[in-house]
GROMACS .gro file of C-alpha atoms in nm:
model
  390
    1MET     CA    1  17.597   9.569  10.135
    2PRO     CA    2  17.313   9.782  10.025
    3ALA     CA    3  17.168  10.007  10.322
    4ALA     CA    4  16.853   9.858  10.472
    5THR     CA    5  16.544  10.012  10.351
    6ALA     CA    6  16.326  10.131  10.625
    7PRO     CA    7  15.959   9.985  10.606
    8ALA     CA    8  15.696  10.213  10.517
    9PRO     CA    9  15.489  10.335  10.810
   10ALA     CA   10  15.181  10.120  10.846
   11THR     CA   11  14.844  10.291  10.756
   12THR     CA   12  14.557  10.200  10.946
   13ALA     CA   13  14.194  10.299  10.800
   14ALA     CA   14  13.986  10.472  11.063
   15PRO     CA   15  13.750  10.226  11.218
   16PRO     CA   16  13.372  10.266  11.099
   17PRO     CA   17  13.168  10.467  11.338
   18ALA     CA   18  12.954  10.260  11.584
   19SER     CA   19  12.607  10.174  11.443
   20GLY     CA   20  12.302  10.031  11.586
   21ILE     CA   21  12.090  10.138  11.905
   22ARG     CA   22  11.989   9.922  12.198
   23PHE     CA   23  11.736  10.023  12.466
   24ASP     CA   24  11.798   9.760  12.727
   25HIS     CA   25  11.464   9.801  12.950
   26VAL     CA   26  11.527  10.189  12.971
   27THR     CA   27  11.316  10.376  13.231
   28VAL     CA   28  11.333  10.758  13.238
   29ALA     CA   29  11.153  10.926  13.552
   30TYR     CA   30  11.105  11.295  13.666
   31GLY     CA   31  11.029  11.432  14.011
   32ARG     CA   32  11.227  11.434  14.346
   33HIS     CA   33  11.147  11.079  14.395
   34GLY     CA   34  11.098  10.974  14.031
   35GLU     CA   35  10.730  10.939  14.071
   36HIS     CA   36  10.652  11.071  13.715
   37THR     CA   37  10.756  10.818  13.453
   38VAL     CA   38  10.799  10.956  13.106
   39LEU     CA   39  10.939  10.612  12.947
   40ASP     CA   40  10.869  10.298  13.099
   41SER     CA   41  11.096  10.016  13.062
   42LEU     CA   42  11.166  10.059  12.669
   43ASP     CA   43  11.329   9.729  12.528
   44LEU     CA   44  11.397   9.804  12.168
   45THR     CA   45  11.680   9.755  11.908
   46VAL     CA   46  11.741   9.963  11.605
   47GLU     CA   47  11.953   9.764  11.363
   48PRO     CA   48  12.267   9.892  11.195
   49GLY     CA   49  12.153  10.078  10.867
   50GLU     CA   50  11.793  10.072  10.962
   51VAL     CA   51  11.549  10.374  10.997
   52LEU     CA   52  11.345  10.309  11.289
   53ALA     CA   53  11.058  10.562  11.346
   54LEU     CA   54  10.918  10.636  11.714
   55LEU     CA   55  10.551  10.723  11.638
   56GLY     CA   56  10.318  10.854  11.902
   57PRO     CA   57  10.111  11.148  12.036
   58SER     CA   58  10.254  11.420  12.240
   59GLY     CA   59  10.388  11.297  12.574
   60SER     CA   60  10.418  10.932  12.462
   61GLY     CA   61  10.793  10.920  12.545
   62LYS     CA   62  10.926  10.925  12.200
   63THR     CA   63  11.138  11.241  12.234
   64THR     CA   64  11.263  11.122  12.572
   65ALA     CA   65  11.377  10.809  12.426
   66LEU     CA   66  11.575  11.001  12.150
   67ARG     CA   67  11.717  11.227  12.428
   68ALA     CA   68  11.831  10.923  12.620
   69VAL     CA   69  12.029  10.794  12.321
   70ALA     CA   70  12.169  11.163  12.280
   71GLY     CA   71  12.281  11.178  12.631
   72PHE     CA   72  12.066  11.466  12.727
   73VAL     CA   73  11.869  11.256  12.985
   74ARG     CA   74  12.002  10.978  13.205
   75PRO     CA   75  11.781  10.674  13.243
   76ALA     CA   76  11.662  10.587  13.606
   77SER     CA   77  11.724  10.232  13.531
   78GLY     CA   78  11.844  10.026  13.220
   79ARG     CA   79  12.111  10.082  12.959
   80VAL     CA   80  12.165  10.271  12.627
   81LEU     CA   81  12.399  10.088  12.383
   82ILE     CA   82  12.544  10.229  12.059
   83GLY     CA   83  12.735   9.984  11.844
   84GLY     CA   84  12.726   9.720  12.123
   85ARG     CA   85  12.898   9.988  12.349
   86ASP     CA   86  12.737  10.084  12.670
   87VAL     CA   87  12.708  10.461  12.655
   88THR     CA   88  12.475  10.514  12.930
   89ASP     CA   89  12.719  10.723  13.148
   90LEU     CA   90  12.902  10.900  12.856
   91PRO     CA   91  12.837  11.264  12.779
   92PRO     CA   92  12.678  11.359  12.455
   93HIS     CA   93  13.006  11.462  12.283
   94LYS     CA   94  13.169  11.131  12.319
   95ARG     CA   95  12.876  10.918  12.165
   96GLY     CA   96  12.960  10.994  11.823
   97ILE     CA   97  12.606  11.056  11.709
   98GLY     CA   98  12.471  11.349  11.468
   99MET     CA   99  12.136  11.511  11.579
  100VAL     CA  100  11.878  11.726  11.390
  101VAL     CA  101  11.623  11.901  11.594
  102GLN     CA  102  11.278  12.067  11.515
  103GLN     CA  103  11.410  12.431  11.475
  104TYR     CA  104  11.733  12.385  11.304
  105ALA     CA  105  11.933  12.540  11.587
  106LEU     CA  106  12.180  12.706  11.347
  107PHE     CA  107  12.403  12.986  11.455
  108PRO     CA  108  12.276  13.297  11.299
  109HIS     CA  109  12.594  13.491  11.296
  110MET     CA  110  12.795  13.179  11.104
  111LYS     CA  111  12.780  13.132  10.727
  112VAL     CA  112  12.664  12.803  10.628
  113ALA     CA  113  13.013  12.649  10.585
  114ASP     CA  114  13.116  12.755  10.941
  115ASN     CA  115  12.797  12.597  11.091
  116VAL     CA  116  12.851  12.274  10.914
  117ALA     CA  117  13.220  12.289  11.038
  118PHE     CA  118  13.124  12.336  11.405
  119GLY     CA  119  13.098  11.991  11.481
  120LEU     CA  120  13.402  11.896  11.325
  121LYS     CA  121  13.592  12.165  11.515
  122ALA     CA  122  13.445  12.038  11.832
  123GLN     CA  123  13.567  11.707  11.779
  124LYS     CA  124  13.911  11.825  11.702
  125VAL     CA  125  13.923  11.699  11.344
  126PRO     CA  126  14.271  11.803  11.181
  127ARG     CA  127  14.227  12.158  11.038
  128ALA     CA  128  14.320  12.080  10.688
  129GLU     CA  129  14.063  11.799  10.672
  130ILE     CA  130  13.758  12.020  10.766
  131PRO     CA  131  13.709  12.218  10.435
  132GLY     CA  132  13.679  11.876  10.239
  133ARG     CA  133  13.453  11.740  10.497
  134VAL     CA  134  13.222  12.048  10.479
  135ALA     CA  135  13.206  12.027  10.119
  136GLU     CA  136  13.113  11.661  10.110
  137ALA     CA  137  12.851  11.707  10.358
  138LEU     CA  138  12.691  12.002  10.169
  139GLU     CA  139  12.712  11.822   9.841
  140LEU     CA  140  12.527  11.525  10.005
  141VAL     CA  141  12.219  11.750  10.086
  142GLY     CA  142  12.238  11.974   9.760
  143MET     CA  143  12.356  12.287   9.936
  144ALA     CA  144  12.713  12.307   9.796
  145ALA     CA  145  12.620  12.651   9.625
  146TYR     CA  146  12.524  12.820   9.967
  147ALA     CA  147  12.821  12.766  10.175
  148GLY     CA  148  12.876  13.142  10.183
  149ARG     CA  149  12.526  13.235  10.288
  150HIS     CA  150  12.394  13.308  10.631
  151PRO     CA  151  12.108  13.138  10.768
  152ARG     CA  152  11.873  13.416  10.735
  153GLU     CA  153  11.918  13.425  10.358
  154LEU     CA  154  11.788  13.075  10.322
  155SER     CA  155  11.431  12.914  10.326
  156GLY     CA  156  11.303  12.690  10.594
  157GLY     CA  157  11.363  12.378  10.378
  158GLN     CA  158  11.745  12.519  10.314
  159GLN     CA  159  11.807  12.565  10.655
  160GLN     CA  160  11.698  12.201  10.743
  161ARG     CA  161  11.947  12.067  10.497
  162VAL     CA  162  12.210  12.277  10.630
  163ALA     CA  163  12.119  12.125  10.987
  164LEU     CA  164  12.135  11.773  10.824
  165ALA     CA  165  12.481  11.856  10.674
  166ARG     CA  166  12.620  11.960  11.006
  167ALA     CA  167  12.499  11.634  11.153
  168LEU     CA  168  12.638  11.422  10.855
  169ALA     CA  169  12.960  11.598  10.861
  170ILE     CA  170  13.105  11.415  11.163
  171ARG     CA  171  13.018  11.098  10.974
  172PRO     CA  172  12.798  10.943  11.245
  173GLY     CA  173  12.703  10.586  11.280
  174VAL     CA  174  12.378  10.705  11.432
  175LEU     CA  175  12.165  10.997  11.320
  176LEU     CA  176  11.891  11.120  11.546
  177LEU     CA  177  11.609  11.313  11.389
  178ASP     CA  178  11.369  11.485  11.629
  179GLU     CA  179  11.062  11.582  11.433
  180PRO     CA  180  11.286  11.767  11.161
  181LEU     CA  181  11.012  11.850  10.926
  182SER     CA  182  10.740  11.975  11.172
  183ALA     CA  183  10.815  12.348  11.123
  184LEU     CA  184  10.799  12.314  10.733
  185ASP     CA  185  10.495  12.366  10.529
  186ALA     CA  186  10.326  12.080  10.325
  187ARG     CA  187  10.519  12.132  10.015
  188LEU     CA  188  10.860  12.162  10.174
  189ARG     CA  189  10.784  11.870  10.402
  190SER     CA  190  10.704  11.654  10.079
  191GLY     CA  191  11.019  11.761   9.935
  192MET     CA  192  11.234  11.693  10.240
  193LEU     CA  193  11.087  11.343  10.264
  194THR     CA  194  11.212  11.267   9.944
  195GLU     CA  195  11.549  11.401  10.029
  196LEU     CA  196  11.570  11.205  10.352
  197ALA     CA  197  11.471  10.887  10.159
  198ARG     CA  198  11.756  10.948   9.917
  199LEU     CA  199  12.013  11.020  10.215
  200HIS     CA  200  11.896  10.670  10.355
  201ARG     CA  201  11.998  10.493  10.036
  202GLU     CA  202  12.322  10.675  10.004
  203LEU     CA  203  12.422  10.610  10.369
  204PRO     CA  204  12.331  10.235  10.418
  205ASP     CA  205  12.530  10.187  10.717
  206VAL     CA  206  12.389  10.485  10.924
  207SER     CA  207  12.137  10.379  11.191
  208ILE     CA  208  11.846  10.649  11.182
  209LEU     CA  209  11.629  10.711  11.491
  210TYR     CA  210  11.331  10.924  11.360
  211VAL     CA  211  11.091  11.076  11.615
  212THR     CA  212  10.761  11.204  11.452
  213HIS     CA  213  10.389  11.210  11.543
  214ASP     CA  214  10.329  11.224  11.156
  215GLN     CA  215  10.212  10.901  11.023
  216VAL     CA  216  10.294  10.975  10.655
  217GLU     CA  217  10.665  11.040  10.745
  218ALA     CA  218  10.679  10.721  10.951
  219LEU     CA  219  10.520  10.509  10.670
  220THR     CA  220  10.738  10.674  10.398
  221LEU     CA  221  11.067  10.656  10.560
  222ALA     CA  222  11.093  10.395  10.797
  223ASP     CA  223  11.200  10.024  10.775
  224ARG     CA  224  11.015   9.975  11.100
  225ILE     CA  225  10.794  10.179  11.318
  226ALA     CA  226  10.768  10.160  11.711
  227VAL     CA  227  10.444  10.292  11.850
  228LEU     CA  228  10.450  10.450  12.176
  229GLU     CA  229  10.164  10.563  12.411
  230SER     CA  230  10.146  10.662  12.778
  231ALA     CA  231  10.528  10.620  12.799
  232ARG     CA  232  10.524  10.244  12.679
  233LEU     CA  233  10.595  10.073  12.356
  234ARG     CA  234  10.262   9.934  12.241
  235GLU     CA  235  10.371   9.766  11.913
  236CYS     CA  236  10.679   9.752  11.666
  237GLY     CA  237  10.680   9.623  11.303
  238THR     CA  238  10.708   9.717  10.949
  239PRO     CA  239  10.481   9.990  10.818
  240GLN     CA  240  10.277   9.732  10.623
  241GLN     CA  241  10.257   9.505  10.930
  242LEU     CA  242  10.117   9.795  11.139
  243TYR     CA  243   9.885   9.931  10.877
  244ARG     CA  244   9.726   9.622  10.746
  245SER     CA  245   9.733   9.393  11.051
  246PRO     CA  246   9.775   9.596  11.359
  247ARG     CA  247   9.761   9.388  11.701
  248THR     CA  248   9.615   9.664  11.913
  249ALA     CA  249   9.319   9.911  11.872
  250PHE     CA  250   9.566  10.204  11.952
  251THR     CA  251   9.803  10.117  11.673
  252ALA     CA  252   9.495  10.069  11.433
  253SER     CA  253   9.378  10.407  11.507
  254PHE     CA  254   9.724  10.600  11.513
  255VAL     CA  255   9.878  10.450  11.213
  256GLY     CA  256   9.643  10.551  10.936
  257THR     CA  257   9.261  10.645  10.965
  258ALA     CA  258   9.052  10.343  11.110
  259ASN     CA  259   8.701  10.256  11.158
  260LEU     CA  260   8.715  10.065  11.505
  261LEU     CA  261   8.392   9.864  11.562
  262PRO     CA  262   8.321   9.705  11.899
  263VAL     CA  263   8.213   9.337  11.842
  264THR     CA  264   8.156   9.028  11.991
  265VAL     CA  265   8.304   8.716  11.866
  266ARG     CA  266   8.033   8.439  11.769
  267ARG     CA  267   8.058   8.096  11.828
  268ALA     CA  268   7.936   7.993  11.469
  269GLY     CA  269   8.208   8.205  11.339
  270GLY     CA  270   8.254   8.572  11.241
  271VAL     CA  271   8.150   8.849  11.475
  272GLU     CA  272   7.836   9.035  11.585
  273PHE     CA  273   7.830   9.420  11.541
  274ALA     CA  274   7.519   9.595  11.671
  275GLY     CA  275   7.306   9.285  11.694
  276ARG     CA  276   7.407   9.183  11.328
  277PRO     CA  277   7.651   8.923  11.227
  278LEU     CA  278   7.946   9.018  11.012
  279ALA     CA  279   8.181   8.775  10.847
  280ALA     CA  280   8.543   8.803  10.983
  281ARG     CA  281   8.853   8.615  11.033
  282THR     CA  282   8.852   8.563  11.415
  283GLY     CA  283   9.163   8.318  11.427
  284ASP     CA  284   9.196   8.182  11.775
  285ALA     CA  285   8.979   8.453  11.930
  286THR     CA  286   8.763   8.313  12.237
  287PRO     CA  287   8.387   8.294  12.121
  288GLY     CA  288   8.182   8.523  12.347
  289ALA     CA  289   8.478   8.758  12.393
  290THR     CA  290   8.455   9.138  12.309
  291ALA     CA  291   8.694   9.268  12.044
  292THR     CA  292   8.740   9.565  11.809
  293LEU     CA  293   8.706   9.516  11.449
  294CYS     CA  294   8.930   9.746  11.244
  295VAL     CA  295   8.833   9.847  10.861
  296ARG     CA  296   9.015  10.119  10.685
  297PRO     CA  297   8.794  10.392  10.518
  298HIS     CA  298   8.928  10.328  10.170
  299LEU     CA  299   8.816   9.955  10.178
  300LEU     CA  300   8.438  10.047  10.214
  301GLY     CA  301   8.246  10.064   9.902
  302LEU     CA  302   7.912  10.211   9.831
  303GLY     CA  303   7.596   9.987   9.830
  304ALA     CA  304   7.522   9.649   9.952
  305SER     CA  305   7.791   9.396   9.904
  306PRO     CA  306   7.794   9.221   9.564
  307ASP     CA  307   7.943   8.917   9.722
  308PRO     CA  308   7.696   8.698   9.925
  309ASP     CA  309   7.978   8.624  10.162
  310GLY     CA  310   8.073   8.996  10.208
  311ASN     CA  311   7.950   9.250  10.467
  312THR     CA  312   7.698   9.510  10.433
  313LEU     CA  313   7.625   9.812  10.677
  314HIS     CA  314   7.342  10.027  10.677
  315GLY     CA  315   7.345  10.399  10.802
  316THR     CA  316   7.264  10.757  10.768
  317VAL     CA  317   7.497  11.022  10.619
  318THR     CA  318   7.578  11.297  10.860
  319GLU     CA  319   7.855  11.482  10.678
  320VAL     CA  320   8.043  11.471  10.352
  321GLN     CA  321   8.377  11.622  10.281
  322TRP     CA  322   8.525  11.658   9.916
  323ARG     CA  323   8.901  11.560   9.964
  324GLY     CA  324   9.019  11.589   9.589
  325ALA     CA  325   9.075  11.241   9.483
  326THR     CA  326   8.797  11.117   9.718
  327HIS     CA  327   8.478  11.203   9.898
  328ARG     CA  328   8.493  11.126  10.274
  329LEU     CA  329   8.157  10.996  10.385
  330TYR     CA  330   8.057  11.021  10.781
  331VAL     CA  331   7.785  10.754  10.834
  332GLU     CA  332   7.597  10.684  11.150
  333VAL     CA  333   7.569  10.299  11.192
  334ALA     CA  334   7.355  10.165  11.464
  335GLY     CA  335   7.491  10.478  11.682
  336HIS     CA  336   7.864  10.437  11.574
  337ARG     CA  337   8.038  10.665  11.322
  338VAL     CA  338   8.180  10.505  11.022
  339LEU     CA  339   8.424  10.686  10.769
  340ALA     CA  340   8.408  10.589  10.395
  341ASP     CA  341   8.649  10.733  10.161
  342LEU     CA  342   8.488  10.695   9.804
  343ARG     CA  343   8.633  10.782   9.475
  344GLU     CA  344   8.452  10.933   9.165
  345LEU     CA  345   8.133  11.018   9.327
  346ARG     CA  346   7.925  11.194   9.061
  347GLU     CA  347   7.663  11.278   9.304
  348THR     CA  348   7.733  11.335   9.665
  349PRO     CA  349   7.462  11.226   9.908
  350PRO     CA  350   7.341  11.499  10.127
  351PRO     CA  351   7.328  11.463  10.499
  352GLY     CA  352   7.017  11.252  10.605
  353THR     CA  353   7.052  11.008  10.307
  354GLU     CA  354   7.022  10.643  10.419
  355LEU     CA  355   7.254  10.420  10.246
  356ALA     CA  356   7.446  10.090  10.250
  357LEU     CA  357   7.827  10.049  10.287
  358HIS     CA  358   8.025   9.722  10.218
  359PHE     CA  359   8.370   9.554  10.268
  360ALA     CA  360   8.498   9.215  10.224
  361PRO     CA  361   8.583   8.996  10.526
  362GLN     CA  362   8.965   8.976  10.436
  363ASP     CA  363   8.975   9.356  10.468
  364ALA     CA  364   8.872   9.362  10.813
  365VAL     CA  365   9.126   9.287  11.102
  366LEU     CA  366   9.013   9.171  11.439
  367VAL     CA  367   9.220   9.329  11.730
  368PRO     CA  368   9.175   9.302  12.119
  369ALA     CA  369   8.915   9.541  12.246
  370GLY     CA  370   9.048   9.894  12.320
  371LEU     CA  371   8.977  10.239  12.438
  372ARG     CA  372   8.736  10.445  12.201
  373ALA     CA  373   8.673  10.133  11.995
  374ASP     CA  374   8.345  10.276  11.875
  375VAL     CA  375   8.496  10.612  11.750
  376PRO     CA  376   8.737  10.621  11.423
  377VAL     CA  377   9.033  10.834  11.490
  378ASP     CA  378   9.049  11.097  11.211
  379VAL     CA  379   9.410  11.175  11.153
  380PRO     CA  380   9.589  11.305  10.819
  381ASP     CA  381   9.539  11.094  10.533
  382ILE     CA  382   9.790  10.871  10.369
  383PRO     CA  383   9.824  11.000  10.010
  384ASP     CA  384   9.647  10.806   9.728
  385GLY     CA  385   9.451  10.533   9.881
  386GLY     CA  386   9.612  10.415  10.213
  387ALA     CA  387   9.752  10.050  10.190
  388ASP     CA  388   9.846  10.092   9.821
  389HIS     CA  389  10.092  10.371   9.919
  390VAL     CA  390  10.281  10.146  10.175
   0.00000   0.00000   0.00000
């Protein structure tokens, strides 16, 4: 009788890392009695494989939200979930996340390979696996040839790639990026944006929470953008939604440059601005209500409207800036400043010139009246013509 053959030991694939983030009404407050709220009841989900950008000015709560996911701050109320698991009370090293911060935080005395291996050793990955995981992560960010160098021998962009490799080496389900490009110059930042977009394509299962105050980064990388202001979530949507159809004046002003004109909804249709009627889609807005009309500078044309149903604004030039592909005109219209980005001006009108600007009714968005509705917020341009870019 033949001897029984022992069954081969069962092999079990390692479970995939937990992905997806859920902020379940998360509030973070500081002070002895919690009197300083820095994040107010954030209710937001980052889907598995999604890049969600937290966009807002300094002090809006976006970095606090990221630190709550990382485990560096504990919510005063609410829960943080990763991959459906409540991690609110877990220490950072047990959350299975990768994180990249503004200043890279590389160990200067360690070579690149040792920096990348640091997290793997902290997680007690078997020693035999570590060289392969390090090589894999460095290859992913294009830094395989620099494994033997020290951080001081690398450029800023290269150091940031090493920081990314260190975060990716642990194969996280969630990657947290806290303004990772803010320390780079414009040229390096553009290159790293391309690299991050490529990484997102190559790591489709990793959820990425990206904190930034830079609208171009958010519009370029994010599947969705959450706009925070004064510790609260103001609006969340795709880049196209927030740029083309913002629901608040704050979003309109912060996601791209915007002319925000104070208007009154007319009973006969359209709106009234500075005593003059303008054609605009008012939806279900109440006649007589005050509102804000959002018009992007690149959607304004020079001269009176060629369309009888279009809108024309008359004003006086106060300043002209040449911006390479466009001239930006600052025009005072009935006491309000209006920006117009115009291409291929052969002759630039000097300050004091009276002129007309026009825009189509469909290029204006009506939003509820908001703060500073009469002042366009002049933020860095979206390259090559605004909405066409997104």
